[in-house]
PDB file of C-alpha atoms in Angstrom:
ATOM      1  CA  ILE A   1     165.356  57.036  86.021  1.00 95.00           C
ATOM      2  CA  SER A   2     168.000  55.880  88.562  1.00 97.00           C
ATOM      3  CA  GLN A   3     170.072  52.953  87.226  1.00 97.00           C
ATOM      4  CA  LYS A   4     172.746  50.829  88.820  1.00 97.00           C
ATOM      5  CA  GLN A   5     175.451  48.984  86.819  1.00 93.00           C
ATOM      6  CA  GLY A   6     174.712  45.232  86.820  1.00 92.00           C
ATOM      7  CA  GLN A   7     170.953  45.552  88.005  1.00 93.00           C
ATOM      8  CA  SER A   8     167.846  45.299  86.181  1.00 93.00           C
ATOM      9  CA  TRP A   9     165.951  48.423  84.864  1.00 94.00           C
ATOM     10  CA  GLY A  10     165.350  51.219  87.322  1.00 95.00           C
ATOM     11  CA  LYS A  11     166.872  49.516  90.221  1.00 94.00           C
ATOM     12  CA  GLY A  12     169.138  52.392  91.278  1.00 96.00           C
ATOM     13  CA  PRO A  13     168.814  54.164  94.500  1.00 97.00           C
ATOM     14  CA  ALA A  14     166.597  57.265  94.893  1.00 97.00           C
ATOM     15  CA  LEU A  15     168.184  60.131  93.129  1.00 97.00           C
ATOM     16  CA  ASP A  16     169.655  62.904  95.052  1.00 97.00           C
ATOM     17  CA  LEU A  17     167.872  65.956  93.595  1.00 96.00           C
ATOM     18  CA  ASP A  18     167.992  69.574  94.210  1.00 95.00           C
ATOM     19  CA  GLU A  19     164.889  71.827  94.535  1.00 93.00           C
ATOM     20  CA  HIS A  20     164.299  71.992  90.765  1.00 94.00           C
ATOM     21  CA  GLY A  21     164.789  68.254  90.063  1.00 95.00           C
ATOM     22  CA  TRP A  22     168.493  68.367  88.866  1.00 97.00           C
ATOM     23  CA  VAL A  23     170.752  65.413  89.975  1.00 97.00           C
ATOM     24  CA  LYS A  24     173.134  66.625  92.716  1.00 97.00           C
ATOM     25  CA  THR A  25     175.220  63.459  93.447  1.00 97.00           C
ATOM     26  CA  LEU A  26     175.354  59.858  92.046  1.00 97.00           C
ATOM     27  CA  ALA A  27     175.944  56.836  94.164  1.00 96.00           C
ATOM     28  CA  PRO A  28     179.047  54.742  93.265  1.00 95.00           C
ATOM     29  CA  GLY A  29     178.230  52.504  90.233  1.00 96.00           C
ATOM     30  CA  CYS A  30     175.001  54.427  89.470  1.00 97.00           C
ATOM     31  CA  PHE A  31     173.789  56.852  86.762  1.00 98.00           C
ATOM     32  CA  ALA A  32     170.616  58.628  85.898  1.00 97.00           C
ATOM     33  CA  GLU A  33     168.924  58.577  82.433  1.00 96.00           C
ATOM     34  CA  THR A  34     165.886  59.532  80.431  1.00 95.00           C
ATOM     35  CA  PRO A  35     164.559  58.537  77.112  1.00 93.00           C
ATOM     36  CA  VAL A  36     164.460  61.351  74.468  1.00 92.00           C
ATOM     37  CA  LEU A  37     162.766  61.819  71.074  1.00 90.00           C
ATOM     38  CA  THR A  38     160.745  58.551  71.387  1.00 87.00           C
ATOM     39  CA  GLY A  39     157.961  57.718  68.820  1.00 82.00           C
ATOM     40  CA  GLY A  40     160.087  57.956  65.560  1.00 79.00           C
ATOM     41  CA  HIS A  41     158.748  61.548  64.680  1.00 81.00           C
ATOM     42  CA  ALA A  42     161.685  63.713  65.440  1.00 84.00           C
ATOM     43  CA  ARG A  43     164.064  65.156  62.822  1.00 84.00           C
ATOM     44  CA  GLU A  44     167.162  63.240  62.029  1.00 84.00           C
ATOM     45  CA  GLY A  45     170.489  64.995  62.084  1.00 88.00           C
ATOM     46  CA  GLU A  46     173.031  66.577  64.404  1.00 95.00           C
ATOM     47  CA  TYR A  47     171.498  67.630  67.761  1.00 96.00           C
ATOM     48  CA  ILE A  48     173.378  69.980  70.094  1.00 97.00           C
ATOM     49  CA  CYS A  49     173.333  68.994  73.748  1.00 98.00           C
ATOM     50  CA  LEU A  50     174.169  72.009  76.107  1.00 98.00           C
ATOM     51  CA  TYR A  51     174.473  71.701  79.802  1.00 98.00           C
ATOM     52  CA  ASP A  52     175.872  73.688  82.835  1.00 98.00           C
ATOM     53  CA  GLY A  53     178.266  72.177  85.514  1.00 98.00           C
ATOM     54  CA  GLU A  54     180.881  69.367  85.486  1.00 98.00           C
ATOM     55  CA  GLY A  55     180.425  65.791  84.759  1.00 97.00           C
ATOM     56  CA  GLN A  56     179.860  63.223  82.002  1.00 97.00           C
ATOM     57  CA  VAL A  57     176.885  63.233  79.686  1.00 98.00           C
ATOM     58  CA  ASP A  58     176.412  60.453  77.272  1.00 97.00           C
ATOM     59  CA  PHE A  59     173.853  59.164  74.803  1.00 96.00           C
ATOM     60  CA  GLY A  60     172.610  55.488  74.227  1.00 93.00           C
ATOM     61  CA  ALA A  61     171.476  53.315  71.212  1.00 89.00           C
ATOM     62  CA  ASN A  62     170.617  54.961  67.807  1.00 90.00           C
ATOM     63  CA  SER A  63     173.102  57.745  68.486  1.00 93.00           C
ATOM     64  CA  LYS A  64     176.686  58.635  67.707  1.00 95.00           C
ATOM     65  CA  VAL A  65     178.636  61.556  69.367  1.00 97.00           C
ATOM     66  CA  VAL A  66     180.234  63.652  66.678  1.00 97.00           C
ATOM     67  CA  SER A  67     182.214  66.111  69.000  1.00 98.00           C
ATOM     68  CA  ARG A  68     182.439  66.763  72.639  1.00 97.00           C
ATOM     69  CA  LEU A  69     183.452  69.897  74.720  1.00 97.00           C
ATOM     70  CA  PRO A  70     182.776  70.894  78.234  1.00 95.00           C
ATOM     71  CA  GLY A  71     179.070  71.863  78.328  1.00 97.00           C
ATOM     72  CA  ARG A  72     178.553  71.136  74.561  1.00 98.00           C
ATOM     73  CA  ILE A  73     177.983  67.782  72.753  1.00 98.00           C
ATOM     74  CA  VAL A  74     177.147  67.432  69.120  1.00 98.00           C
ATOM     75  CA  VAL A  75     175.352  64.062  68.567  1.00 97.00           C
ATOM     76  CA  ASN A  76     173.831  62.440  65.528  1.00 94.00           C
ATOM     77  CA  ILE A  77     170.597  60.760  66.513  1.00 91.00           C
ATOM     78  CA  ASP A  78     168.715  58.304  64.223  1.00 86.00           C
ATOM     79  CA  CYS A  79     165.204  59.243  65.229  1.00 80.00           C
ATOM     80  CA  ARG A  80     163.485  56.580  62.850  1.00 79.00           C
ATOM     81  CA  LYS A  81     164.489  54.117  65.579  1.00 72.00           C
ATOM     82  CA  ALA A  82     162.453  55.478  68.275  1.00 80.00           C
ATOM     83  CA  GLY A  83     164.919  57.860  69.806  1.00 85.00           C
ATOM     84  CA  THR A  84     167.728  57.189  72.317  1.00 92.00           C
ATOM     85  CA  PHE A  85     168.756  57.799  75.955  1.00 94.00           C
ATOM     86  CA  LEU A  86     170.423  60.720  77.556  1.00 97.00           C
ATOM     87  CA  SER A  87     172.339  59.870  80.693  1.00 97.00           C
ATOM     88  CA  ILE A  88     174.369  61.421  83.332  1.00 98.00           C
ATOM     89  CA  ARG A  89     177.217  59.188  84.077  1.00 97.00           C
ATOM     90  CA  ALA A  90     179.221  61.406  86.469  1.00 97.00           C
ATOM     91  CA  THR A  91     178.503  64.716  88.052  1.00 97.00           C
ATOM     92  CA  HIS A  92     180.654  67.099  90.277  1.00 97.00           C
ATOM     93  CA  PRO A  93     178.926  67.512  93.779  1.00 94.00           C
ATOM     94  CA  GLU A  94     180.049  71.100  93.982  1.00 96.00           C
ATOM     95  CA  ASN A  95     179.179  71.878  90.476  1.00 97.00           C
ATOM     96  CA  PRO A  96     176.617  69.346  89.220  1.00 97.00           C
ATOM     97  CA  VAL A  97     175.425  68.930  85.773  1.00 98.00           C
ATOM     98  CA  ARG A  98     172.213  70.825  85.264  1.00 97.00           C
ATOM     99  CA  ASN A  99     170.220  73.007  82.925  1.00 96.00           C
ATOM    100  CA  ILE A 100     170.524  70.313  80.109  1.00 97.00           C
ATOM    101  CA  ARG A 101     169.077  71.427  76.790  1.00 96.00           C
ATOM    102  CA  LEU A 102     168.823  69.091  73.785  1.00 96.00           C
ATOM    103  CA  LEU A 103     168.388  71.320  70.712  1.00 96.00           C
ATOM    104  CA  MET A 104     166.980  70.262  67.311  1.00 93.00           C
ATOM    105  CA  PRO A 105     169.311  70.522  64.299  1.00 93.00           C
ATOM    106  CA  GLY A 106     169.812  74.154  63.257  1.00 91.00           C
ATOM    107  CA  SER A 107     168.214  75.792  66.282  1.00 93.00           C
ATOM    108  CA  GLU A 108     171.188  76.609  68.507  1.00 95.00           C
ATOM    109  CA  LYS A 109     171.577  80.259  67.610  1.00 94.00           C
ATOM    110  CA  ASN A 110     167.948  81.112  68.303  1.00 95.00           C
ATOM    111  CA  TYR A 111     166.423  78.442  70.621  1.00 94.00           C
ATOM    112  CA  ALA A 112     166.259  80.968  73.544  1.00 92.00           C
ATOM    113  CA  SER A 113     164.177  83.495  71.589  1.00 93.00           C
ATOM    114  CA  GLU A 114     162.383  80.959  69.251  1.00 93.00           C
ATOM    115  CA  PRO A 115     161.631  77.849  71.580  1.00 93.00           C
ATOM    116  CA  TYR A 116     159.094  76.311  69.177  1.00 93.00           C
ATOM    117  CA  SER A 117     159.716  74.710  65.852  1.00 90.00           C
ATOM    118  CA  ALA A 118     157.970  76.221  62.804  1.00 91.00           C
ATOM    119  CA  VAL A 119     156.191  72.851  62.143  1.00 90.00           C
ATOM    120  CA  PHE A 120     154.837  72.926  65.827  1.00 93.00           C
ATOM    121  CA  LEU A 121     153.554  76.426  65.373  1.00 96.00           C
ATOM    122  CA  ASN A 122     152.087  76.018  61.875  1.00 96.00           C
ATOM    123  CA  ARG A 123     150.196  72.999  63.083  1.00 95.00           C
ATOM    124  CA  TRP A 124     148.212  75.013  65.474  1.00 95.00           C
ATOM    125  CA  ARG A 125     147.625  78.310  63.655  1.00 94.00           C
ATOM    126  CA  GLY A 126     144.077  79.367  63.282  1.00 93.00           C
ATOM    127  CA  PHE A 127     142.733  77.600  66.371  1.00 96.00           C
ATOM    128  CA  ASN A 128     140.676  79.795  68.706  1.00 97.00           C
ATOM    129  CA  THR A 129     141.529  78.285  72.085  1.00 97.00           C
ATOM    130  CA  PHE A 130     144.157  76.052  73.781  1.00 97.00           C
ATOM    131  CA  ARG A 131     142.864  74.142  76.757  1.00 97.00           C
ATOM    132  CA  PHE A 132     145.905  73.558  78.878  1.00 98.00           C
ATOM    133  CA  MET A 133     144.548  70.794  81.034  1.00 97.00           C
ATOM    134  CA  ASP A 134     147.227  68.214  80.301  1.00 96.00           C
ATOM    135  CA  TRP A 135     149.970  70.827  79.961  1.00 97.00           C
ATOM    136  CA  MET A 136     149.081  71.978  83.578  1.00 98.00           C
ATOM    137  CA  ASP A 137     149.029  68.225  84.805  1.00 97.00           C
ATOM    138  CA  THR A 138     145.542  69.089  86.286  1.00 98.00           C
ATOM    139  CA  ASN A 139     144.301  65.648  87.130  1.00 97.00           C
ATOM    140  CA  GLY A 140     145.438  64.864  90.683  1.00 97.00           C
ATOM    141  CA  SER A 141     147.689  67.869  90.933  1.00 97.00           C
ATOM    142  CA  LYS A 142     149.289  68.356  94.251  1.00 97.00           C
ATOM    143  CA  GLN A 143     149.897  72.202  93.735  1.00 98.00           C
ATOM    144  CA  ARG A 144     148.420  74.101  96.699  1.00 98.00           C
ATOM    145  CA  ASP A 145     150.731  77.212  97.190  1.00 98.00           C
ATOM    146  CA  TRP A 146     152.204  79.485  94.492  1.00 98.00           C
ATOM    147  CA  SER A 147     155.594  78.207  95.549  1.00 96.00           C
ATOM    148  CA  ASP A 148     154.476  74.713  94.218  1.00 96.00           C
ATOM    149  CA  ARG A 149     153.829  75.875  90.757  1.00 97.00           C
ATOM    150  CA  ALA A 150     155.882  74.553  87.702  1.00 97.00           C
ATOM    151  CA  LYS A 151     158.955  76.837  87.205  1.00 96.00           C
ATOM    152  CA  LEU A 152     160.923  77.691  84.101  1.00 95.00           C
ATOM    153  CA  ASN A 153     164.065  76.315  85.573  1.00 93.00           C
ATOM    154  CA  ASP A 154     162.590  72.982  86.678  1.00 96.00           C
ATOM    155  CA  ALA A 155     164.456  69.910  85.370  1.00 95.00           C
ATOM    156  CA  THR A 156     161.337  68.508  83.799  1.00 93.00           C
ATOM    157  CA  TRP A 157     157.960  69.921  82.820  1.00 93.00           C
ATOM    158  CA  SER A 158     156.291  66.522  83.165  1.00 89.00           C
ATOM    159  CA  ALA A 159     156.285  66.439  87.054  1.00 89.00           C
ATOM    160  CA  LYS A 160     154.311  69.680  87.847  1.00 94.00           C
ATOM    161  CA  GLY A 161     153.206  70.621  84.430  1.00 96.00           C
ATOM    162  CA  VAL A 162     154.277  73.428  82.062  1.00 98.00           C
ATOM    163  CA  PRO A 163     154.949  76.828  83.658  1.00 98.00           C
ATOM    164  CA  VAL A 164     152.308  79.370  83.002  1.00 98.00           C
ATOM    165  CA  GLU A 165     154.947  81.736  81.459  1.00 98.00           C
ATOM    166  CA  VAL A 166     155.367  79.186  78.548  1.00 97.00           C
ATOM    167  CA  MET A 167     151.638  78.808  78.086  1.00 98.00           C
ATOM    168  CA  VAL A 168     151.116  82.487  77.941  1.00 98.00           C
ATOM    169  CA  ASP A 169     154.086  82.854  75.489  1.00 98.00           C
ATOM    170  CA  LEU A 170     152.677  80.325  73.114  1.00 98.00           C
ATOM    171  CA  CYS A 171     149.246  81.912  73.093  1.00 98.00           C
ATOM    172  CA  ASN A 172     150.795  85.420  72.522  1.00 98.00           C
ATOM    173  CA  ARG A 173     152.803  84.133  69.472  1.00 97.00           C
ATOM    174  CA  LEU A 174     149.733  82.582  67.852  1.00 98.00           C
ATOM    175  CA  LYS A 175     147.051  84.761  69.040  1.00 98.00           C
ATOM    176  CA  ILE A 176     145.064  81.926  70.480  1.00 98.00           C
ATOM    177  CA  ASN A 177     143.097  82.166  73.770  1.00 98.00           C
ATOM    178  CA  PRO A 178     144.273  80.217  76.687  1.00 98.00           C
ATOM    179  CA  TRP A 179     142.013  77.895  78.801  1.00 98.00           C
ATOM    180  CA  PHE A 180     143.318  77.279  82.323  1.00 98.00           C
ATOM    181  CA  CYS A 181     142.382  74.495  84.552  1.00 98.00           C
ATOM    182  CA  LEU A 182     143.311  75.699  88.095  1.00 98.00           C
ATOM    183  CA  PRO A 183     144.466  72.936  90.551  1.00 98.00           C
ATOM    184  CA  HIS A 184     141.751  71.509  92.838  1.00 98.00           C
ATOM    185  CA  LEU A 185     143.970  72.249  95.947  1.00 98.00           C
ATOM    186  CA  ALA A 186     145.016  75.806  94.833  1.00 98.00           C
ATOM    187  CA  SER A 187     144.836  78.367  97.672  1.00 98.00           C
ATOM    188  CA  ASP A 188     143.209  81.797  97.083  1.00 98.00           C
ATOM    189  CA  ASP A 189     146.808  83.264  96.888  1.00 98.00           C
ATOM    190  CA  TYR A 190     147.757  80.849  94.159  1.00 98.00           C
ATOM    191  CA  VAL A 191     144.763  81.780  92.153  1.00 98.00           C
ATOM    192  CA  LYS A 192     145.569  85.483  92.737  1.00 98.00           C
ATOM    193  CA  GLN A 193     149.149  85.178  91.714  1.00 98.00           C
ATOM    194  CA  PHE A 194     148.314  83.195  88.662  1.00 98.00           C
ATOM    195  CA  ALA A 195     145.652  85.590  87.534  1.00 98.00           C
ATOM    196  CA  ALA A 196     147.941  88.565  88.075  1.00 98.00           C
ATOM    197  CA  LEU A 197     150.775  86.942  86.093  1.00 98.00           C
ATOM    198  CA  VAL A 198     148.357  86.220  83.246  1.00 98.00           C
ATOM    199  CA  LYS A 199     147.003  89.678  83.346  1.00 98.00           C
ATOM    200  CA  ARG A 200     150.360  91.488  83.040  1.00 98.00           C
ATOM    201  CA  SER A 201     151.756  89.181  80.350  1.00 98.00           C
ATOM    202  CA  LEU A 202     148.977  87.967  78.013  1.00 98.00           C
ATOM    203  CA  ASP A 203     148.234  89.775  74.812  1.00 98.00           C
ATOM    204  CA  PRO A 204     145.432  92.204  75.751  1.00 98.00           C
ATOM    205  CA  SER A 205     143.427  91.172  72.584  1.00 98.00           C
ATOM    206  CA  LEU A 206     143.068  87.686  73.880  1.00 98.00           C
ATOM    207  CA  GLU A 207     140.390  86.240  76.142  1.00 98.00           C
ATOM    208  CA  VAL A 208     140.928  83.823  79.033  1.00 98.00           C
ATOM    209  CA  TYR A 209     138.923  80.770  79.828  1.00 98.00           C
ATOM    210  CA  ILE A 210     139.027  79.850  83.433  1.00 98.00           C
ATOM    211  CA  GLU A 211     137.858  76.467  84.766  1.00 98.00           C
ATOM    212  CA  TYR A 212     138.298  74.988  88.371  1.00 98.00           C
ATOM    213  CA  SER A 213     140.220  71.662  87.864  1.00 98.00           C
ATOM    214  CA  ASN A 214     138.950  69.078  85.380  1.00 96.00           C
ATOM    215  CA  GLU A 215     136.099  66.579  85.481  1.00 94.00           C
ATOM    216  CA  VAL A 216     135.521  66.930  89.146  1.00 94.00           C
ATOM    217  CA  TRP A 217     132.345  64.839  88.437  1.00 90.00           C
ATOM    218  CA  ASN A 218     134.599  61.803  87.663  1.00 91.00           C
ATOM    219  CA  GLY A 219     135.177  59.449  90.608  1.00 92.00           C
ATOM    220  CA  ILE A 220     138.574  58.176  89.171  1.00 95.00           C
ATOM    221  CA  PHE A 221     140.240  61.381  89.914  1.00 97.00           C
ATOM    222  CA  ALA A 222     141.689  62.846  93.091  1.00 97.00           C
ATOM    223  CA  GLN A 223     139.857  66.124  92.533  1.00 98.00           C
ATOM    224  CA  HIS A 224     136.493  64.500  92.838  1.00 96.00           C
ATOM    225  CA  ARG A 225     137.392  62.681  96.050  1.00 97.00           C
ATOM    226  CA  TYR A 226     138.665  65.974  97.389  1.00 98.00           C
ATOM    227  CA  ALA A 227     135.395  67.750  96.532  1.00 97.00           C
ATOM    228  CA  GLU A 228     133.503  64.912  98.355  1.00 95.00           C
ATOM    229  CA  GLU A 229     135.626  65.393 101.330  1.00 96.00           C
ATOM    230  CA  GLN A 230     135.137  69.174 101.440  1.00 97.00           C
ATOM    231  CA  ALA A 231     131.403  68.747 100.883  1.00 94.00           C
ATOM    232  CA  LYS A 232     131.112  66.374 103.901  1.00 94.00           C
ATOM    233  CA  LYS A 233     133.059  69.016 106.126  1.00 95.00           C
ATOM    234  CA  LEU A 234     130.750  71.785 105.000  1.00 94.00           C
ATOM    235  CA  GLY A 235     127.649  69.650 105.177  1.00 93.00           C
ATOM    236  CA  LEU A 236     126.733  70.038 101.594  1.00 89.00           C
ATOM    237  CA  GLY A 237     124.350  67.560  99.892  1.00 85.00           C
ATOM    238  CA  PRO A 238     122.921  64.143 101.367  1.00 85.00           C
ATOM    239  CA  LYS A 239     125.348  62.048 103.290  1.00 81.00           C
ATOM    240  CA  GLU A 240     124.414  58.987 101.309  1.00 80.00           C
ATOM    241  CA  ARG A 241     125.101  60.724  97.930  1.00 83.00           C
ATOM    242  CA  GLY A 242     128.627  62.041  98.176  1.00 86.00           C
ATOM    243  CA  TRP A 243     128.759  62.799  94.484  1.00 85.00           C
ATOM    244  CA  GLU A 244     125.989  65.324  94.883  1.00 88.00           C
ATOM    245  CA  GLY A 245     127.814  67.053  97.759  1.00 91.00           C
ATOM    246  CA  ALA A 246     130.907  67.104  95.481  1.00 92.00           C
ATOM    247  CA  ALA A 247     128.914  68.909  92.691  1.00 90.00           C
ATOM    248  CA  LYS A 248     127.770  71.581  95.268  1.00 91.00           C
ATOM    249  CA  PHE A 249     131.323  72.099  96.460  1.00 94.00           C
ATOM    250  CA  TYR A 250     132.584  72.331  92.989  1.00 94.00           C
ATOM    251  CA  ALA A 251     130.050  74.988  92.142  1.00 93.00           C
ATOM    252  CA  ARG A 252     130.837  77.140  95.206  1.00 94.00           C
ATOM    253  CA  ARG A 253     134.624  76.817  94.850  1.00 96.00           C
ATOM    254  CA  SER A 254     134.248  77.772  91.130  1.00 96.00           C
ATOM    255  CA  VAL A 255     132.540  80.978  91.972  1.00 95.00           C
ATOM    256  CA  GLU A 256     135.261  81.760  94.621  1.00 96.00           C
ATOM    257  CA  ILE A 257     137.943  81.298  92.074  1.00 98.00           C
ATOM    258  CA  LEU A 258     136.050  83.210  89.154  1.00 97.00           C
ATOM    259  CA  ARG A 259     135.660  86.109  91.347  1.00 97.00           C
ATOM    260  CA  ILE A 260     139.356  86.235  92.168  1.00 98.00           C
ATOM    261  CA  TRP A 261     140.119  86.412  88.464  1.00 98.00           C
ATOM    262  CA  GLU A 262     137.514  89.241  88.066  1.00 98.00           C
ATOM    263  CA  GLU A 263     139.250  91.251  90.752  1.00 98.00           C
ATOM    264  CA  ALA A 264     142.583  90.736  88.928  1.00 98.00           C
ATOM    265  CA  PHE A 265     141.187  91.751  85.618  1.00 98.00           C
ATOM    266  CA  GLY A 266     138.973  94.451  86.802  1.00 97.00           C
ATOM    267  CA  GLY A 267     135.785  92.829  85.560  1.00 96.00           C
ATOM    268  CA  HIS A 268     134.980  89.892  83.274  1.00 97.00           C
ATOM    269  CA  ASP A 269     135.053  91.431  79.895  1.00 97.00           C
ATOM    270  CA  ARG A 270     138.101  89.281  78.861  1.00 98.00           C
ATOM    271  CA  LEU A 271     137.095  86.339  80.838  1.00 98.00           C
ATOM    272  CA  VAL A 272     134.988  83.234  79.837  1.00 98.00           C
ATOM    273  CA  ARG A 273     134.017  81.838  83.150  1.00 97.00           C
ATOM    274  CA  VAL A 274     133.545  78.144  82.574  1.00 96.00           C
ATOM    275  CA  ILE A 275     131.460  75.817  84.801  1.00 92.00           C
ATOM    276  CA  ALA A 276     131.828  72.087  83.713  1.00 90.00           C
ATOM    277  CA  TRP A 277     129.848  68.977  84.259  1.00 85.00           C
ATOM    278  CA  GLN A 278     128.923  65.825  82.270  1.00 82.00           C
ATOM    279  CA  ALA A 279     126.703  65.734  79.258  1.00 74.00           C
ATOM    280  CA  ALA A 280     125.548  62.007  79.975  1.00 67.00           C
ATOM    281  CA  GLY A 281     123.956  63.428  83.258  1.00 57.00           C
ATOM    282  CA  GLY A 282     121.150  65.166  81.509  1.00 57.00           C
ATOM    283  CA  SER A 283     119.382  68.260  82.690  1.00 57.00           C
ATOM    284  CA  TYR A 284     118.952  66.986  86.174  1.00 63.00           C
ATOM    285  CA  TRP A 285     122.709  67.086  87.019  1.00 67.00           C
ATOM    286  CA  THR A 286     123.286  70.426  85.399  1.00 69.00           C
ATOM    287  CA  ASP A 287     120.028  72.348  86.446  1.00 66.00           C
ATOM    288  CA  ASN A 288     119.286  70.921  89.821  1.00 70.00           C
ATOM    289  CA  MET A 289     122.802  70.326  91.226  1.00 75.00           C
ATOM    290  CA  LEU A 290     125.089  72.721  89.578  1.00 80.00           C
ATOM    291  CA  LEU A 291     123.290  75.804  88.113  1.00 82.00           C
ATOM    292  CA  ALA A 292     120.807  75.885  90.962  1.00 81.00           C
ATOM    293  CA  GLU A 293     123.667  76.674  93.466  1.00 79.00           C
ATOM    294  CA  PRO A 294     123.432  80.284  94.794  1.00 80.00           C
ATOM    295  CA  GLY A 295     125.360  82.785  92.409  1.00 83.00           C
ATOM    296  CA  ILE A 296     126.696  80.112  90.021  1.00 87.00           C
ATOM    297  CA  ALA A 297     124.364  80.807  87.034  1.00 87.00           C
ATOM    298  CA  LYS A 298     125.231  84.402  87.038  1.00 91.00           C
ATOM    299  CA  SER A 299     128.991  83.833  87.606  1.00 92.00           C
ATOM    300  CA  CYS A 300     129.656  81.714  84.557  1.00 93.00           C
ATOM    301  CA  ASP A 301     129.555  82.328  80.859  1.00 95.00           C
ATOM    302  CA  ALA A 302     129.960  78.787  79.378  1.00 93.00           C
ATOM    303  CA  LEU A 303     128.986  75.305  80.286  1.00 88.00           C
ATOM    304  CA  ALA A 304     131.615  72.659  79.329  1.00 89.00           C
ATOM    305  CA  ILE A 305     129.938  69.198  79.037  1.00 84.00           C
ATOM    306  CA  ALA A 306     132.945  66.838  78.629  1.00 79.00           C
ATOM    307  CA  PRO A 307     132.895  65.293  74.994  1.00 74.00           C
ATOM    308  CA  TYR A 308     136.206  65.827  73.459  1.00 73.00           C
ATOM    309  CA  ILE A 309     137.679  65.880  69.961  1.00 69.00           C
TER     310      ILE A 309
END
């Protein structure tokens, strides 16, 4: 969030960011900040803030800096009061502040090899599958090419989603199957590269659920509008019923994506090929518009019908 001294909230100029989203320079009288540990659920105690580069990193309300060295700050945060703010008050243009890590109490020695807290891991043990729709920031995703993907060294994982490497790592640790929702704009090369990465890094005992986007039937999402546009270009479905054309395009693109995964995995034994629509639509939508499309019924293993827990 860009801030300017003496101005109301969020009124600073557009931030000068590098390719990974780190702040390169700050305008005079301006700073950048982010809320951290909001919600009152985090552990209290002394957090360690590590960063690369030269500059001034500070903390806001409900916090007290215990010690400070270049690149390392010890700060006590009272998380019962809904967290605090971490801010970059100054940064050196030739060696800007970057790679900021805020570590939970007691995790400095092993955070690189053990990035998840025991509480987090124990909460999810025993589940069968993680559907990573929100972690992938699927709805309205702008990712098209493989270079657009979320990367490990991005400043935030809330802009493009969580890197696939992190999702695979979590599944490997807990022996839980991943369910990936591929971006609606993803090119064939994007899908191929994604599938290849999962094939070489996922525990071979795990299955992979594959779905094209999320709720393409839902008109509030960009992926539905995209499917309608593509259907019109391809002449799919009646012109007066764009949603029907969207279903036909969705089915066809799903088959194309699933075939790319089959090629990457040398078959579909480890794949759960998902086709998704809406339960409220009844059998007409599913049978007549989706599963009736050429090749779709034989290309999928599961039908996802949209109710959530």
